[in-house]
């Protein structure tokens, strides 16, 4: 539970210290114990649910007339959502000095996140409940939001067999390899696993040392025509070796699908 107070006005949001899922309902209340100022303060109260996207991009200028040549930064911010939350203004609430509220978080909102690239650039998505007081200090309670989990219906995909020519020193033919792959589901959430199948047909004299499947995270942010990007590997898993991966020395060397151990999507995918 989160609390914030100013001039005998108290804002409370239930479960504010837990991760709230998009599509769920937020509840809380505004309390004004001093009945003598309750009506006066309440007449100038507005309660907001706000989601903001903040970015700062590092860039360098080049070309004729450019001075300095050092790193420059461009920041930008925008509202993802800004909604007024209605309050219970019934007679019983006014007399008790307690104004409860509840708010349905939109289903499509992205998860809270923060990423810093180590060069001064960053990007973030943050949410909060803000109480605006005309005759007092504004109050804010930050919220951590998680995107609504994807549908449980799997979306599989497959890559058709693709031949690759193998050459020694880029010019001496060594044969070819053909591979095919499939994923049982391409829509997965945090803590879920995905299985990837690989088929190999080695018709070359080359020996495969290893074949791995990698789950990559790509973060890209923009500001005023400039952009930054970061690519990182979240998980990596090697396939078990099979005879079809070895050098071509048999007449029968058909493609056989070999599964990896399931790759689990960890929470770091959102909080790197």
mmCIF file of C-alpha atoms in Angstrom:
data_model
loop_
_atom_site.group_PDB
_atom_site.id
_atom_site.type_symbol
_atom_site.label_atom_id
_atom_site.label_comp_id
_atom_site.label_asym_id
_atom_site.label_seq_id
_atom_site.Cartn_x
_atom_site.Cartn_y
_atom_site.Cartn_z
ATOM 1 C CA UNK A 1 0.000 0.000 0.000
ATOM 2 C CA UNK A 2 1.342 3.429 -0.901
ATOM 3 C CA UNK A 3 0.670 6.598 1.041
ATOM 4 C CA UNK A 4 1.347 10.290 0.465
ATOM 5 C CA UNK A 5 0.167 13.270 2.514
ATOM 6 C CA UNK A 6 0.060 17.050 2.343
ATOM 7 C CA UNK A 7 -1.840 19.587 4.473
ATOM 8 C CA UNK A 8 -4.053 16.954 6.154
ATOM 9 C CA UNK A 9 -4.916 15.363 2.817
ATOM 10 C CA UNK A 10 -3.775 11.741 2.433
ATOM 11 C CA UNK A 11 -3.594 9.712 -0.770
ATOM 12 C CA UNK A 12 -3.584 5.911 -0.500
ATOM 13 C CA UNK A 13 -3.290 3.365 -3.322
ATOM 14 C CA UNK A 14 -3.848 -0.279 -2.452
ATOM 15 C CA UNK A 15 -1.176 -2.787 -3.566
ATOM 16 C CA UNK A 16 1.022 0.015 -4.961
ATOM 17 C CA UNK A 17 4.170 -1.863 -3.915
ATOM 18 C CA UNK A 18 3.305 -4.906 -5.998
ATOM 19 C CA UNK A 19 3.455 -5.286 -9.769
ATOM 20 C CA UNK A 20 0.061 -4.401 -11.233
ATOM 21 C CA UNK A 21 -1.044 -6.127 -14.432
ATOM 22 C CA UNK A 22 -2.514 -4.075 -17.290
ATOM 23 C CA UNK A 23 -6.237 -4.711 -17.483
ATOM 24 C CA UNK A 24 -6.644 -4.973 -13.700
ATOM 25 C CA UNK A 25 -8.316 -2.517 -11.316
ATOM 26 C CA UNK A 26 -6.535 -0.062 -9.020
ATOM 27 C CA UNK A 27 -8.284 0.985 -5.805
ATOM 28 C CA UNK A 28 -7.533 3.520 -3.103
ATOM 29 C CA UNK A 29 -8.845 6.584 -1.375
ATOM 30 C CA UNK A 30 -8.212 10.226 -0.502
ATOM 31 C CA UNK A 31 -8.643 11.042 3.181
ATOM 32 C CA UNK A 32 -9.157 14.434 4.751
ATOM 33 C CA UNK A 33 -9.616 13.903 8.517
ATOM 34 C CA UNK A 34 -10.055 17.610 9.265
ATOM 35 C CA UNK A 35 -13.734 18.186 8.496
ATOM 36 C CA UNK A 36 -13.343 21.970 8.650
ATOM 37 C CA UNK A 37 -11.152 21.982 5.529
ATOM 38 C CA UNK A 38 -12.476 18.895 3.809
ATOM 39 C CA UNK A 39 -14.924 20.649 1.499
ATOM 40 C CA UNK A 40 -12.509 23.474 0.748
ATOM 41 C CA UNK A 41 -9.658 21.161 -0.237
ATOM 42 C CA UNK A 42 -11.843 18.663 -2.040
ATOM 43 C CA UNK A 43 -13.250 21.369 -4.294
ATOM 44 C CA UNK A 44 -9.777 21.784 -5.806
ATOM 45 C CA UNK A 45 -8.740 18.121 -6.120
ATOM 46 C CA UNK A 46 -8.001 16.239 -9.349
ATOM 47 C CA UNK A 47 -6.744 12.663 -9.362
ATOM 48 C CA UNK A 48 -4.785 11.346 -12.377
ATOM 49 C CA UNK A 49 -3.443 8.050 -13.623
ATOM 50 C CA UNK A 50 -0.337 8.922 -15.698
ATOM 51 C CA UNK A 51 2.049 6.898 -17.805
ATOM 52 C CA UNK A 52 5.130 8.599 -19.272
ATOM 53 C CA UNK A 53 7.795 7.642 -21.784
ATOM 54 C CA UNK A 54 11.158 9.375 -21.239
ATOM 55 C CA UNK A 55 14.210 9.069 -23.509
ATOM 56 C CA UNK A 56 17.610 10.690 -23.863
ATOM 57 C CA UNK A 57 19.770 9.943 -26.891
ATOM 58 C CA UNK A 58 23.522 10.491 -27.176
ATOM 59 C CA UNK A 59 24.767 11.634 -30.588
ATOM 60 C CA UNK A 60 27.667 13.439 -32.243
ATOM 61 C CA UNK A 61 27.496 16.171 -34.875
ATOM 62 C CA UNK A 62 29.636 16.089 -37.979
ATOM 63 C CA UNK A 63 30.079 18.140 -41.131
ATOM 64 C CA UNK A 64 31.274 21.612 -42.094
ATOM 65 C CA UNK A 65 30.977 24.227 -39.400
ATOM 66 C CA UNK A 66 30.590 21.722 -36.585
ATOM 67 C CA UNK A 67 32.295 22.766 -33.366
ATOM 68 C CA UNK A 68 33.387 20.681 -30.448
ATOM 69 C CA UNK A 69 32.797 17.246 -31.935
ATOM 70 C CA UNK A 70 31.959 15.868 -28.477
ATOM 71 C CA UNK A 71 28.926 13.893 -27.411
ATOM 72 C CA UNK A 72 25.590 15.721 -27.351
ATOM 73 C CA UNK A 73 22.281 14.670 -25.870
ATOM 74 C CA UNK A 74 18.657 15.081 -26.903
ATOM 75 C CA UNK A 75 15.838 14.336 -24.482
ATOM 76 C CA UNK A 76 12.131 13.846 -25.107
ATOM 77 C CA UNK A 77 9.094 12.898 -23.059
ATOM 78 C CA UNK A 78 5.485 12.118 -23.855
ATOM 79 C CA UNK A 79 2.385 10.817 -22.108
ATOM 80 C CA UNK A 80 1.396 7.250 -22.876
ATOM 81 C CA UNK A 81 -1.752 7.728 -20.849
ATOM 82 C CA UNK A 82 -3.192 10.583 -18.750
ATOM 83 C CA UNK A 83 -6.649 9.963 -17.349
ATOM 84 C CA UNK A 84 -8.697 11.642 -14.626
ATOM 85 C CA UNK A 85 -9.868 9.137 -12.007
ATOM 86 C CA UNK A 86 -13.399 9.818 -10.723
ATOM 87 C CA UNK A 87 -13.922 10.024 -6.956
ATOM 88 C CA UNK A 88 -16.853 8.916 -4.799
ATOM 89 C CA UNK A 89 -18.525 12.205 -3.851
ATOM 90 C CA UNK A 90 -21.576 10.727 -2.161
ATOM 91 C CA UNK A 91 -22.887 12.387 0.992
ATOM 92 C CA UNK A 92 -21.565 9.610 3.210
ATOM 93 C CA UNK A 93 -18.051 9.987 1.748
ATOM 94 C CA UNK A 94 -18.036 13.763 2.188
ATOM 95 C CA UNK A 95 -19.232 13.483 5.796
ATOM 96 C CA UNK A 96 -16.589 10.854 6.589
ATOM 97 C CA UNK A 97 -13.816 12.759 4.834
ATOM 98 C CA UNK A 98 -12.883 9.659 2.834
ATOM 99 C CA UNK A 99 -13.154 9.670 -0.956
ATOM 100 C CA UNK A 100 -12.596 6.159 -2.378
ATOM 101 C CA UNK A 101 -11.772 5.535 -6.022
ATOM 102 C CA UNK A 102 -11.195 2.676 -8.399
ATOM 103 C CA UNK A 103 -9.727 2.715 -11.880
ATOM 104 C CA UNK A 104 -9.447 0.108 -14.634
ATOM 105 C CA UNK A 105 -5.935 0.086 -16.095
ATOM 106 C CA UNK A 106 -6.132 -0.010 -19.925
ATOM 107 C CA UNK A 107 -5.412 -3.459 -21.344
ATOM 108 C CA UNK A 108 -2.900 -2.377 -24.000
ATOM 109 C CA UNK A 109 -0.359 -0.531 -21.823
ATOM 110 C CA UNK A 110 3.300 -1.667 -21.986
ATOM 111 C CA UNK A 111 5.285 -2.769 -18.934
ATOM 112 C CA UNK A 112 7.237 -0.388 -16.732
ATOM 113 C CA UNK A 113 10.911 -0.402 -17.713
ATOM 114 C CA UNK A 114 14.182 1.482 -17.440
ATOM 115 C CA UNK A 115 17.335 1.035 -19.499
ATOM 116 C CA UNK A 116 20.601 2.994 -19.386
ATOM 117 C CA UNK A 117 23.160 2.464 -22.140
ATOM 118 C CA UNK A 118 26.275 3.454 -20.142
ATOM 119 C CA UNK A 119 26.964 6.481 -22.372
ATOM 120 C CA UNK A 120 24.506 8.861 -20.761
ATOM 121 C CA UNK A 121 21.523 7.802 -22.837
ATOM 122 C CA UNK A 122 18.482 6.097 -21.362
ATOM 123 C CA UNK A 123 14.842 5.192 -21.966
ATOM 124 C CA UNK A 124 12.064 4.495 -19.494
ATOM 125 C CA UNK A 125 8.354 3.864 -19.109
ATOM 126 C CA UNK A 126 6.917 4.897 -15.738
ATOM 127 C CA UNK A 127 3.453 5.055 -14.204
ATOM 128 C CA UNK A 128 2.014 6.902 -11.215
ATOM 129 C CA UNK A 129 -1.123 8.091 -9.455
ATOM 130 C CA UNK A 130 -0.999 11.880 -9.042
ATOM 131 C CA UNK A 131 -3.162 13.966 -6.736
ATOM 132 C CA UNK A 132 -3.298 17.619 -7.800
ATOM 133 C CA UNK A 133 -4.251 20.084 -5.077
ATOM 134 C CA UNK A 134 -5.055 23.703 -5.900
ATOM 135 C CA UNK A 135 -4.275 24.814 -2.333
ATOM 136 C CA UNK A 136 -1.574 22.327 -1.423
ATOM 137 C CA UNK A 137 1.391 20.346 -2.652
ATOM 138 C CA UNK A 138 0.763 17.733 -5.334
ATOM 139 C CA UNK A 139 1.182 14.127 -4.239
ATOM 140 C CA UNK A 140 2.402 11.168 -6.331
ATOM 141 C CA UNK A 141 2.590 7.413 -5.793
ATOM 142 C CA UNK A 142 4.673 5.457 -8.346
ATOM 143 C CA UNK A 143 3.285 2.217 -9.749
ATOM 144 C CA UNK A 144 5.028 -0.734 -11.370
ATOM 145 C CA UNK A 145 3.003 -2.104 -14.259
ATOM 146 C CA UNK A 146 3.333 -5.348 -16.190
ATOM 147 C CA UNK A 147 1.875 -5.751 -19.673
ATOM 148 C CA UNK A 148 -1.125 -8.032 -19.976
ATOM 149 C CA UNK A 149 0.084 -11.614 -20.583
ATOM 150 C CA UNK A 150 -0.224 -12.808 -24.184
ATOM 151 C CA UNK A 151 -2.965 -15.165 -25.257
ATOM 152 C CA UNK A 152 -2.352 -18.816 -24.414
ATOM 153 C CA UNK A 153 -3.060 -19.773 -28.019
ATOM 154 C CA UNK A 154 0.356 -20.612 -29.547
ATOM 155 C CA UNK A 155 1.588 -18.960 -32.735
ATOM 156 C CA UNK A 156 4.081 -21.392 -34.295
ATOM 157 C CA UNK A 157 6.501 -20.561 -37.080
ATOM 158 C CA UNK A 158 8.841 -22.503 -39.353
ATOM 159 C CA UNK A 159 11.761 -21.678 -41.631
ATOM 160 C CA UNK A 160 11.847 -23.646 -44.891
ATOM 161 C CA UNK A 161 14.986 -25.660 -45.700
ATOM 162 C CA UNK A 162 17.759 -23.253 -46.707
ATOM 163 C CA UNK A 163 20.973 -24.408 -48.427
ATOM 164 C CA UNK A 164 24.267 -22.644 -47.664
ATOM 165 C CA UNK A 165 27.387 -23.083 -49.775
ATOM 166 C CA UNK A 166 30.576 -23.805 -47.841
ATOM 167 C CA UNK A 167 33.923 -22.558 -49.192
ATOM 168 C CA UNK A 168 37.506 -22.656 -47.954
ATOM 169 C CA UNK A 169 39.206 -19.246 -48.076
ATOM 170 C CA UNK A 170 36.011 -17.928 -49.692
ATOM 171 C CA UNK A 171 36.816 -19.553 -53.045
ATOM 172 C CA UNK A 172 37.471 -23.312 -52.745
ATOM 173 C CA UNK A 173 34.139 -25.230 -52.765
ATOM 174 C CA UNK A 174 33.643 -27.527 -49.790
ATOM 175 C CA UNK A 175 30.047 -28.623 -50.427
ATOM 176 C CA UNK A 176 26.878 -27.267 -48.814
ATOM 177 C CA UNK A 177 24.748 -27.436 -45.688
ATOM 178 C CA UNK A 178 20.978 -27.280 -45.535
ATOM 179 C CA UNK A 179 19.084 -26.342 -42.410
ATOM 180 C CA UNK A 180 15.459 -25.942 -41.372
ATOM 181 C CA UNK A 181 13.998 -24.740 -38.081
ATOM 182 C CA UNK A 182 10.696 -24.315 -36.291
ATOM 183 C CA UNK A 183 9.443 -22.741 -33.046
ATOM 184 C CA UNK A 184 6.379 -24.106 -31.309
ATOM 185 C CA UNK A 185 5.296 -20.632 -30.174
ATOM 186 C CA UNK A 186 6.509 -17.110 -30.993
ATOM 187 C CA UNK A 187 4.303 -15.348 -28.424
ATOM 188 C CA UNK A 188 5.664 -15.951 -24.940
ATOM 189 C CA UNK A 189 5.712 -14.108 -21.638
ATOM 190 C CA UNK A 190 8.055 -13.824 -18.659
ATOM 191 C CA UNK A 191 8.694 -17.197 -17.010
ATOM 192 C CA UNK A 192 7.352 -19.171 -19.983
ATOM 193 C CA UNK A 193 9.431 -21.508 -22.145
ATOM 194 C CA UNK A 194 9.757 -21.963 -25.879
ATOM 195 C CA UNK A 195 10.988 -25.038 -27.757
ATOM 196 C CA UNK A 196 12.957 -24.646 -30.983
ATOM 197 C CA UNK A 197 13.575 -27.504 -33.407
ATOM 198 C CA UNK A 198 16.465 -27.605 -35.866
ATOM 199 C CA UNK A 199 17.096 -29.875 -38.838
ATOM 200 C CA UNK A 200 20.563 -30.132 -40.430
ATOM 201 C CA UNK A 201 21.882 -31.868 -43.558
ATOM 202 C CA UNK A 202 25.643 -31.531 -43.942
ATOM 203 C CA UNK A 203 26.765 -32.261 -47.489
ATOM 204 C CA UNK A 204 30.143 -30.644 -47.051
ATOM 205 C CA UNK A 205 33.534 -31.740 -45.740
ATOM 206 C CA UNK A 206 33.277 -29.168 -42.935
ATOM 207 C CA UNK A 207 32.659 -30.224 -39.353
ATOM 208 C CA UNK A 208 30.117 -28.293 -37.293
ATOM 209 C CA UNK A 209 31.474 -27.440 -33.868
ATOM 210 C CA UNK A 210 28.157 -26.318 -32.401
ATOM 211 C CA UNK A 211 24.705 -24.950 -33.252
ATOM 212 C CA UNK A 212 22.953 -22.629 -30.804
ATOM 213 C CA UNK A 213 19.569 -20.934 -30.479
ATOM 214 C CA UNK A 214 19.650 -17.431 -29.013
ATOM 215 C CA UNK A 215 16.908 -15.262 -27.557
ATOM 216 C CA UNK A 216 17.763 -11.614 -28.229
ATOM 217 C CA UNK A 217 16.452 -8.406 -26.697
ATOM 218 C CA UNK A 218 16.462 -5.259 -28.820
ATOM 219 C CA UNK A 219 15.853 -1.848 -27.207
ATOM 220 C CA UNK A 220 15.610 1.158 -29.528
ATOM 221 C CA UNK A 221 14.691 4.725 -28.649
ATOM 222 C CA UNK A 222 14.440 7.998 -30.605
ATOM 223 C CA UNK A 223 14.521 11.728 -29.985
ATOM 224 C CA UNK A 224 14.479 14.631 -32.476
ATOM 225 C CA UNK A 225 15.724 12.559 -35.396
ATOM 226 C CA UNK A 226 18.434 10.805 -33.354
ATOM 227 C CA UNK A 227 18.285 7.242 -32.095
ATOM 228 C CA UNK A 228 20.083 4.714 -29.915
ATOM 229 C CA UNK A 229 19.857 0.929 -30.007
ATOM 230 C CA UNK A 230 21.045 -1.890 -27.797
ATOM 231 C CA UNK A 231 21.035 -5.589 -28.653
ATOM 232 C CA UNK A 232 21.719 -8.218 -26.025
ATOM 233 C CA UNK A 233 21.366 -11.968 -25.712
ATOM 234 C CA UNK A 234 18.917 -12.985 -22.982
ATOM 235 C CA UNK A 235 19.363 -16.752 -23.264
ATOM 236 C CA UNK A 236 21.463 -19.121 -25.370
ATOM 237 C CA UNK A 237 21.025 -22.878 -25.671
ATOM 238 C CA UNK A 238 23.034 -25.374 -27.741
ATOM 239 C CA UNK A 239 21.520 -28.196 -29.745
ATOM 240 C CA UNK A 240 22.645 -31.746 -29.139
ATOM 241 C CA UNK A 241 25.002 -33.014 -31.819
ATOM 242 C CA UNK A 242 23.715 -35.566 -34.296
ATOM 243 C CA UNK A 243 25.269 -37.561 -37.130
ATOM 244 C CA UNK A 244 23.639 -35.243 -39.662
ATOM 245 C CA UNK A 245 25.861 -32.407 -38.394
ATOM 246 C CA UNK A 246 29.074 -34.274 -39.165
ATOM 247 C CA UNK A 247 31.061 -34.124 -42.444
ATOM 248 C CA UNK A 248 29.423 -35.794 -45.432
ATOM 249 C CA UNK A 249 30.667 -39.385 -45.517
ATOM 250 C CA UNK A 250 27.431 -41.319 -45.815
ATOM 251 C CA UNK A 251 24.988 -41.736 -48.643
ATOM 252 C CA UNK A 252 21.982 -41.273 -46.365
ATOM 253 C CA UNK A 253 22.231 -37.891 -44.658
ATOM 254 C CA UNK A 254 18.644 -36.673 -44.395
ATOM 255 C CA UNK A 255 17.420 -33.680 -42.377
ATOM 256 C CA UNK A 256 16.188 -34.700 -38.921
ATOM 257 C CA UNK A 257 14.675 -32.240 -36.460
ATOM 258 C CA UNK A 258 16.572 -32.000 -33.179
ATOM 259 C CA UNK A 259 14.963 -30.046 -30.317
ATOM 260 C CA UNK A 260 16.744 -27.790 -27.853
ATOM 261 C CA UNK A 261 15.982 -27.797 -24.176
ATOM 262 C CA UNK A 262 13.189 -25.234 -23.692
ATOM 263 C CA UNK A 263 14.456 -21.657 -23.394
ATOM 264 C CA UNK A 264 12.842 -19.779 -20.508
ATOM 265 C CA UNK A 265 12.180 -16.043 -20.775
ATOM 266 C CA UNK A 266 13.507 -14.470 -17.575
ATOM 267 C CA UNK A 267 12.374 -11.210 -16.007
ATOM 268 C CA UNK A 268 15.636 -9.565 -17.036
ATOM 269 C CA UNK A 269 14.121 -9.225 -20.473
ATOM 270 C CA UNK A 270 12.280 -6.180 -19.153
ATOM 271 C CA UNK A 271 14.668 -4.878 -16.532
ATOM 272 C CA UNK A 272 18.127 -5.129 -18.095
#
